[in-house]
Amino acid sequence: MGRKQQLSRRIFLYQGACLAALGSQAEIVRADLPLGSSAWITTLSDGYLSLPPEMVFGAMPQKELEELLARHQTSLSKYEPNCNVVLYRDGENTVLFDAGAGPDFMATSGKLPETFDAIGLSPDEITHVVLTHAHPDHIWGVLDGFDDPFFPKAVHLFGRKEWDYWWNPATVDSIGADRASFAAGAKRRMEAIEDQVEFFDDGQEILPGIAARAAYGHTPGHMAFEVRKGNDAVMVVGDALGNPHVAFERPGWLNGTDQDPKAAATARKSLLEQILAEQMRLVGFHLPSGGFGRVEKAGSAYRFIGEPS
């Protein structure tokens, strides 16, 4: 069986597993997106989140917000964004961008182990786990249900600024009561994988063809990543662009999930300008269409175009 046939079969199996596990929230990944002639990028479902809409949208101009969401056939009655973990393969490295939520965060998330089983991928095959940031749905999955490393053979690549923030024992007291569990949970997992961690800084090529790109604000050290092979490029944006409507049409509006909302708004605008100028694809942790898409200019705003569209 050729590689394309194997991938098609895996996508079919993955679809069935997602439908069984996630019901109406299932979203089929956009698998086997080629990069250049020797690399592939895939999104894997970790389930979805169920959040109070006011947590995200509460500080935004409500009348304009309702009109904007209505154009996207979206309401404020619920907010259930998908969780897309990015898998990158180039024949030498098998890389995950973020680790998912693991078993202890939210019942609707933490589905990555089932997804791995469905596509025939073993955690032992992952050579690197690259963290965009240390919020629970991105890092808690580094440990399994027995508190052992889920990716035992992987190097875990962590931005130095982000690591230092969550490692600091003062963070749990300064982050606010509603996020104190985030800090405690991050620190516990970071301690468990400490011997597997390597650090990087903004602008550094962390692996061949993969460069770190600062997108601070959602967390103090949040990172995006430029993935380039030949003439192809994809920007892994993590949570810097966290939804397909407000984040693009009104990137300057302050989002309640961002720890520094003003810095996050600046990062959104900068990312959107770069992605548009360089005609890159992007993939986002909470975006639809398996997370893949591109950016178009719409007057003074931007538009997310999911791919395949």
GROMACS .gro file of C-alpha atoms in nm:
model
  309
    1MET     CA    1   0.000   0.000   0.000
    2GLY     CA    2   0.142   0.340  -0.102
    3ARG     CA    3   0.180   0.636   0.132
    4LYS     CA    4  -0.122   0.819  -0.013
    5GLN     CA    5  -0.338   0.508   0.023
    6GLN     CA    6  -0.219   0.458   0.381
    7LEU     CA    7  -0.300   0.819   0.467
    8SER     CA    8  -0.643   0.796   0.304
    9ARG     CA    9  -0.717   0.485   0.506
   10ARG     CA   10  -0.595   0.656   0.824
   11ILE     CA   11  -0.808   0.962   0.756
   12PHE     CA   12  -1.111   0.736   0.713
   13LEU     CA   13  -1.036   0.558   1.040
   14TYR     CA   14  -0.974   0.889   1.212
   15GLN     CA   15  -1.306   1.023   1.088
   16GLY     CA   16  -1.488   0.722   1.230
   17ALA     CA   17  -1.312   0.750   1.564
   18CYS     CA   18  -1.385   1.121   1.592
   19LEU     CA   19  -1.750   1.072   1.509
   20ALA     CA   20  -1.778   0.803   1.772
   21ALA     CA   21  -1.586   0.998   2.037
   22LEU     CA   22  -1.702   1.353   1.973
   23GLY     CA   23  -2.048   1.320   1.820
   24SER     CA   24  -2.168   1.644   1.663
   25GLN     CA   25  -1.843   1.822   1.755
   26ALA     CA   26  -1.634   1.597   1.529
   27GLU     CA   27  -1.433   1.778   1.266
   28ILE     CA   28  -1.235   1.596   1.000
   29VAL     CA   29  -0.871   1.695   0.991
   30ARG     CA   30  -0.715   1.835   0.676
   31ALA     CA   31  -0.450   1.564   0.665
   32ASP     CA   32  -0.136   1.526   0.455
   33LEU     CA   33  -0.095   1.888   0.351
   34PRO     CA   34   0.236   1.875   0.164
   35LEU     CA   35   0.511   2.125   0.237
   36GLY     CA   36   0.771   2.133  -0.034
   37SER     CA   37   0.859   1.788  -0.163
   38SER     CA   38   0.945   1.612   0.160
   39ALA     CA   39   0.726   1.726   0.449
   40TRP     CA   40   0.364   1.695   0.561
   41ILE     CA   41   0.154   1.879   0.814
   42THR     CA   42  -0.165   1.740   0.969
   43THR     CA   43  -0.408   1.847   1.240
   44LEU     CA   44  -0.527   1.596   1.498
   45SER     CA   45  -0.834   1.649   1.712
   46ASP     CA   46  -0.798   1.673   2.089
   47GLY     CA   47  -1.174   1.729   2.119
   48TYR     CA   48  -1.318   2.068   2.200
   49LEU     CA   49  -1.364   2.316   2.483
   50SER     CA   50  -1.689   2.433   2.635
   51LEU     CA   51  -1.643   2.786   2.771
   52PRO     CA   52  -1.876   3.060   2.895
   53PRO     CA   53  -1.901   3.305   2.602
   54GLU     CA   54  -1.863   3.601   2.837
   55MET     CA   55  -1.518   3.473   2.931
   56VAL     CA   56  -1.404   3.541   2.575
   57PHE     CA   57  -1.632   3.820   2.452
   58GLY     CA   58  -1.742   4.001   2.767
   59ALA     CA   59  -1.519   4.308   2.724
   60MET     CA   60  -1.610   4.365   2.359
   61PRO     CA   61  -1.867   4.618   2.227
   62GLN     CA   62  -2.177   4.400   2.258
   63LYS     CA   63  -2.398   4.549   1.987
   64GLU     CA   64  -2.121   4.538   1.726
   65LEU     CA   65  -2.024   4.193   1.848
   66GLU     CA   66  -2.375   4.056   1.801
   67GLU     CA   67  -2.393   4.200   1.449
   68LEU     CA   68  -2.053   4.055   1.361
   69LEU     CA   69  -2.136   3.710   1.496
   70ALA     CA   70  -2.473   3.713   1.320
   71ARG     CA   71  -2.292   3.759   0.987
   72HIS     CA   72  -2.100   3.443   1.071
   73GLN     CA   73  -2.416   3.258   1.177
   74THR     CA   74  -2.278   3.238   1.529
   75SER     CA   75  -2.445   3.339   1.855
   76LEU     CA   76  -2.340   3.405   2.212
   77SER     CA   77  -2.547   3.115   2.345
   78LYS     CA   78  -2.243   2.885   2.367
   79TYR     CA   79  -1.874   2.879   2.283
   80GLU     CA   80  -1.723   2.541   2.192
   81PRO     CA   81  -1.401   2.583   1.993
   82ASN     CA   82  -1.227   2.282   1.846
   83CYS     CA   83  -0.879   2.184   1.965
   84ASN     CA   84  -0.642   2.113   1.676
   85VAL     CA   85  -0.302   1.965   1.759
   86VAL     CA   86  -0.056   2.005   1.471
   87LEU     CA   87   0.154   1.710   1.355
   88TYR     CA   88   0.455   1.779   1.131
   89ARG     CA   89   0.660   1.509   0.957
   90ASP     CA   90   0.961   1.551   0.730
   91GLY     CA   91   1.096   1.195   0.714
   92GLU     CA   92   1.342   1.260   0.995
   93ASN     CA   93   1.144   1.442   1.264
   94THR     CA   94   0.790   1.375   1.384
   95VAL     CA   95   0.684   1.689   1.565
   96LEU     CA   96   0.374   1.784   1.763
   97PHE     CA   97   0.290   2.149   1.817
   98ASP     CA   98   0.125   2.139   2.160
   99ALA     CA   99   0.024   1.829   2.353
  100GLY     CA  100  -0.348   1.872   2.410
  101ALA     CA  101  -0.531   1.881   2.740
  102GLY     CA  102  -0.470   1.534   2.877
  103PRO     CA  103  -0.718   1.352   3.102
  104ASP     CA  104  -0.757   1.608   3.381
  105PHE     CA  105  -0.882   1.932   3.227
  106MET     CA  106  -1.221   1.910   3.059
  107ALA     CA  107  -1.436   1.609   2.967
  108THR     CA  108  -1.479   1.730   2.609
  109SER     CA  109  -1.104   1.755   2.550
  110GLY     CA  110  -0.803   1.529   2.602
  111LYS     CA  111  -0.893   1.303   2.306
  112LEU     CA  112  -0.545   1.290   2.152
  113PRO     CA  113  -0.468   0.934   2.273
  114GLU     CA  114  -0.780   0.806   2.096
  115THR     CA  115  -0.686   1.000   1.785
  116PHE     CA  116  -0.337   0.852   1.790
  117ASP     CA  117  -0.486   0.505   1.810
  118ALA     CA  118  -0.722   0.580   1.522
  119ILE     CA  119  -0.445   0.686   1.283
  120GLY     CA  120  -0.196   0.422   1.397
  121LEU     CA  121   0.052   0.663   1.553
  122SER     CA  122   0.238   0.578   1.873
  123PRO     CA  123   0.345   0.845   2.124
  124ASP     CA  124   0.689   0.681   2.106
  125GLU     CA  125   0.718   0.800   1.745
  126ILE     CA  126   0.705   1.169   1.844
  127THR     CA  127   1.058   1.311   1.835
  128HIS     CA  128   0.970   1.665   1.948
  129VAL     CA  129   0.683   1.839   2.125
  130VAL     CA  130   0.688   2.214   2.056
  131LEU     CA  131   0.483   2.422   2.302
  132THR     CA  132   0.316   2.743   2.190
  133HIS     CA  133   0.230   2.819   2.555
  134ALA     CA  134   0.140   2.656   2.884
  135HIS     CA  135  -0.237   2.690   2.915
  136PRO     CA  136  -0.406   2.362   3.017
  137ASP     CA  137  -0.543   2.263   2.675
  138HIS     CA  138  -0.193   2.291   2.529
  139ILE     CA  139   0.039   2.141   2.791
  140TRP     CA  140  -0.153   1.921   3.031
  141GLY     CA  141  -0.142   1.642   2.773
  142VAL     CA  142   0.234   1.594   2.822
  143LEU     CA  143   0.136   1.354   3.105
  144ASP     CA  144  -0.089   1.051   3.080
  145GLY     CA  145  -0.349   0.932   3.330
  146PHE     CA  146  -0.076   0.786   3.550
  147ASP     CA  147   0.124   1.111   3.557
  148ASP     CA  148   0.394   0.960   3.335
  149PRO     CA  149   0.526   1.143   3.027
  150PHE     CA  150   0.293   1.065   2.737
  151PHE     CA  151   0.574   1.125   2.486
  152PRO     CA  152   0.863   0.944   2.657
  153LYS     CA  153   1.114   0.974   2.371
  154ALA     CA  154   1.037   1.332   2.271
  155VAL     CA  155   1.240   1.645   2.330
  156HIS     CA  156   1.000   1.911   2.461
  157LEU     CA  157   1.086   2.252   2.315
  158PHE     CA  158   0.979   2.546   2.528
  159GLY     CA  159   1.018   2.920   2.479
  160ARG     CA  160   1.247   3.048   2.754
  161LYS     CA  161   1.022   3.347   2.834
  162GLU     CA  162   0.714   3.126   2.869
  163TRP     CA  163   0.895   2.866   3.080
  164ASP     CA  164   1.032   3.127   3.317
  165TYR     CA  165   0.686   3.275   3.372
  166TRP     CA  166   0.515   2.948   3.466
  167TRP     CA  167   0.815   2.812   3.655
  168ASN     CA  168   0.823   3.119   3.882
  169PRO     CA  169   0.663   3.024   4.218
  170ALA     CA  170   0.511   3.373   4.242
  171THR     CA  171   0.296   3.317   3.931
  172VAL     CA  172   0.033   3.111   4.109
  173ASP     CA  173  -0.033   3.405   4.346
  174SER     CA  174  -0.017   3.682   4.085
  175ILE     CA  175  -0.211   3.527   3.797
  176GLY     CA  176  -0.554   3.569   3.960
  177ALA     CA  177  -0.779   3.325   4.141
  178ASP     CA  178  -0.958   3.212   3.825
  179ARG     CA  179  -0.628   3.101   3.668
  180ALA     CA  180  -0.439   2.980   3.976
  181SER     CA  181  -0.513   2.617   3.881
  182PHE     CA  182  -0.360   2.684   3.538
  183ALA     CA  183  -0.034   2.790   3.704
  184ALA     CA  184  -0.026   2.499   3.949
  185GLY     CA  185  -0.107   2.251   3.673
  186ALA     CA  186   0.156   2.391   3.438
  187LYS     CA  187   0.426   2.385   3.705
  188ARG     CA  188   0.350   2.023   3.797
  189ARG     CA  189   0.379   1.910   3.436
  190MET     CA  190   0.689   2.115   3.370
  191GLU     CA  191   0.857   1.953   3.670
  192ALA     CA  192   0.767   1.609   3.534
  193ILE     CA  193   0.922   1.672   3.190
  194GLU     CA  194   1.210   1.895   3.301
  195ASP     CA  195   1.476   1.645   3.196
  196GLN     CA  196   1.326   1.632   2.844
  197VAL     CA  197   1.312   2.009   2.790
  198GLU     CA  198   1.524   2.228   2.564
  199PHE     CA  199   1.475   2.605   2.544
  200PHE     CA  200   1.457   2.848   2.254
  201ASP     CA  201   1.419   3.222   2.203
  202ASP     CA  202   1.231   3.443   1.959
  203GLY     CA  203   1.366   3.420   1.604
  204GLN     CA  204   1.556   3.099   1.664
  205GLU     CA  205   1.539   2.809   1.417
  206ILE     CA  206   1.437   2.536   1.659
  207LEU     CA  207   1.441   2.256   1.399
  208PRO     CA  208   1.532   2.259   1.030
  209GLY     CA  209   1.273   2.477   0.857
  210ILE     CA  210   1.092   2.571   1.181
  211ALA     CA  211   1.150   2.915   1.335
  212ALA     CA  212   1.005   3.061   1.656
  213ARG     CA  213   0.808   3.382   1.617
  214ALA     CA  214   0.704   3.586   1.923
  215ALA     CA  215   0.328   3.639   1.963
  216TYR     CA  216   0.316   3.754   2.324
  217GLY     CA  217   0.000   3.850   2.507
  218HIS     CA  218  -0.227   3.547   2.523
  219THR     CA  219   0.038   3.440   2.771
  220PRO     CA  220   0.358   3.631   2.851
  221GLY     CA  221   0.572   3.409   2.628
  222HIS     CA  222   0.323   3.277   2.371
  223MET     CA  223   0.495   3.171   2.049
  224ALA     CA  224   0.391   3.115   1.690
  225PHE     CA  225   0.605   2.915   1.448
  226GLU     CA  226   0.698   2.966   1.084
  227VAL     CA  227   0.725   2.628   0.912
  228ARG     CA  228   0.898   2.647   0.574
  229LYS     CA  229   0.992   2.386   0.315
  230GLY     CA  230   1.103   2.504  -0.028
  231ASN     CA  231   0.858   2.772  -0.141
  232ASP     CA  232   0.581   2.653   0.094
  233ALA     CA  233   0.517   2.809   0.433
  234VAL     CA  234   0.263   2.768   0.713
  235MET     CA  235   0.231   2.980   1.027
  236VAL     CA  236   0.133   2.779   1.334
  237VAL     CA  237  -0.046   3.051   1.534
  238GLY     CA  238  -0.149   2.862   1.849
  239ASP     CA  239  -0.399   3.081   2.036
  240ALA     CA  240  -0.277   3.413   1.896
  241LEU     CA  241  -0.570   3.394   1.652
  242GLY     CA  242  -0.821   3.208   1.861
  243ASN     CA  243  -1.144   3.226   1.659
  244PRO     CA  244  -1.240   3.266   1.291
  245HIS     CA  245  -1.450   3.581   1.321
  246VAL     CA  246  -1.368   3.845   1.585
  247ALA     CA  247  -0.993   3.780   1.587
  248PHE     CA  248  -0.979   3.853   1.213
  249GLU     CA  249  -1.244   4.121   1.164
  250ARG     CA  250  -1.168   4.309   1.486
  251PRO     CA  251  -0.815   4.208   1.592
  252GLY     CA  252  -0.790   4.515   1.815
  253TRP     CA  253  -1.080   4.411   2.038
  254LEU     CA  254  -0.971   4.281   2.377
  255ASN     CA  255  -1.025   3.909   2.438
  256GLY     CA  256  -1.096   3.786   2.789
  257THR     CA  257  -0.886   3.471   2.753
  258ASP     CA  258  -0.571   3.675   2.690
  259GLN     CA  259  -0.357   3.740   2.996
  260ASP     CA  260  -0.233   4.070   2.850
  261PRO     CA  261  -0.519   4.169   2.615
  262LYS     CA  262  -0.348   4.478   2.470
  263ALA     CA  263  -0.026   4.294   2.389
  264ALA     CA  264  -0.228   4.007   2.239
  265ALA     CA  265  -0.416   4.251   2.013
  266THR     CA  266  -0.084   4.389   1.890
  267ALA     CA  267   0.041   4.036   1.824
  268ARG     CA  268  -0.276   3.948   1.627
  269LYS     CA  269  -0.238   4.248   1.400
  270SER     CA  270   0.129   4.175   1.340
  271LEU     CA  271   0.067   3.809   1.258
  272LEU     CA  272  -0.219   3.891   1.024
  273GLU     CA  273  -0.008   4.145   0.835
  274GLN     CA  274   0.280   3.900   0.794
  275ILE     CA  275   0.060   3.608   0.690
  276LEU     CA  276  -0.119   3.826   0.436
  277ALA     CA  277   0.195   3.991   0.301
  278GLU     CA  278   0.376   3.659   0.255
  279GLN     CA  279   0.066   3.472   0.133
  280MET     CA  280   0.122   3.201   0.391
  281ARG     CA  281  -0.126   2.943   0.505
  282LEU     CA  282  -0.200   2.938   0.875
  283VAL     CA  283  -0.313   2.673   1.118
  284GLY     CA  284  -0.475   2.763   1.449
  285PHE     CA  285  -0.541   2.555   1.756
  286HIS     CA  286  -0.904   2.670   1.787
  287LEU     CA  287  -0.991   2.751   1.424
  288PRO     CA  288  -1.244   2.554   1.214
  289SER     CA  289  -1.168   2.356   0.895
  290GLY     CA  290  -0.925   2.147   1.096
  291GLY     CA  291  -0.747   2.473   1.178
  292PHE     CA  292  -0.614   2.532   0.825
  293GLY     CA  293  -0.682   2.843   0.624
  294ARG     CA  294  -0.554   3.162   0.472
  295VAL     CA  295  -0.610   3.533   0.527
  296GLU     CA  296  -0.776   3.784   0.298
  297LYS     CA  297  -0.808   4.158   0.344
  298ALA     CA  298  -1.166   4.279   0.380
  299GLY     CA  299  -1.157   4.659   0.374
  300SER     CA  300  -0.972   4.763   0.689
  301ALA     CA  301  -1.027   4.419   0.845
  302TYR     CA  302  -0.925   4.062   0.763
  303ARG     CA  303  -1.110   3.744   0.677
  304PHE     CA  304  -1.031   3.383   0.762
  305ILE     CA  305  -1.083   3.148   0.466
  306GLY     CA  306  -1.087   2.786   0.579
  307GLU     CA  307  -0.914   2.535   0.353
  308PRO     CA  308  -1.009   2.320   0.182
  309SER     CA  309  -1.300   2.560   0.124
   0.00000   0.00000   0.00000
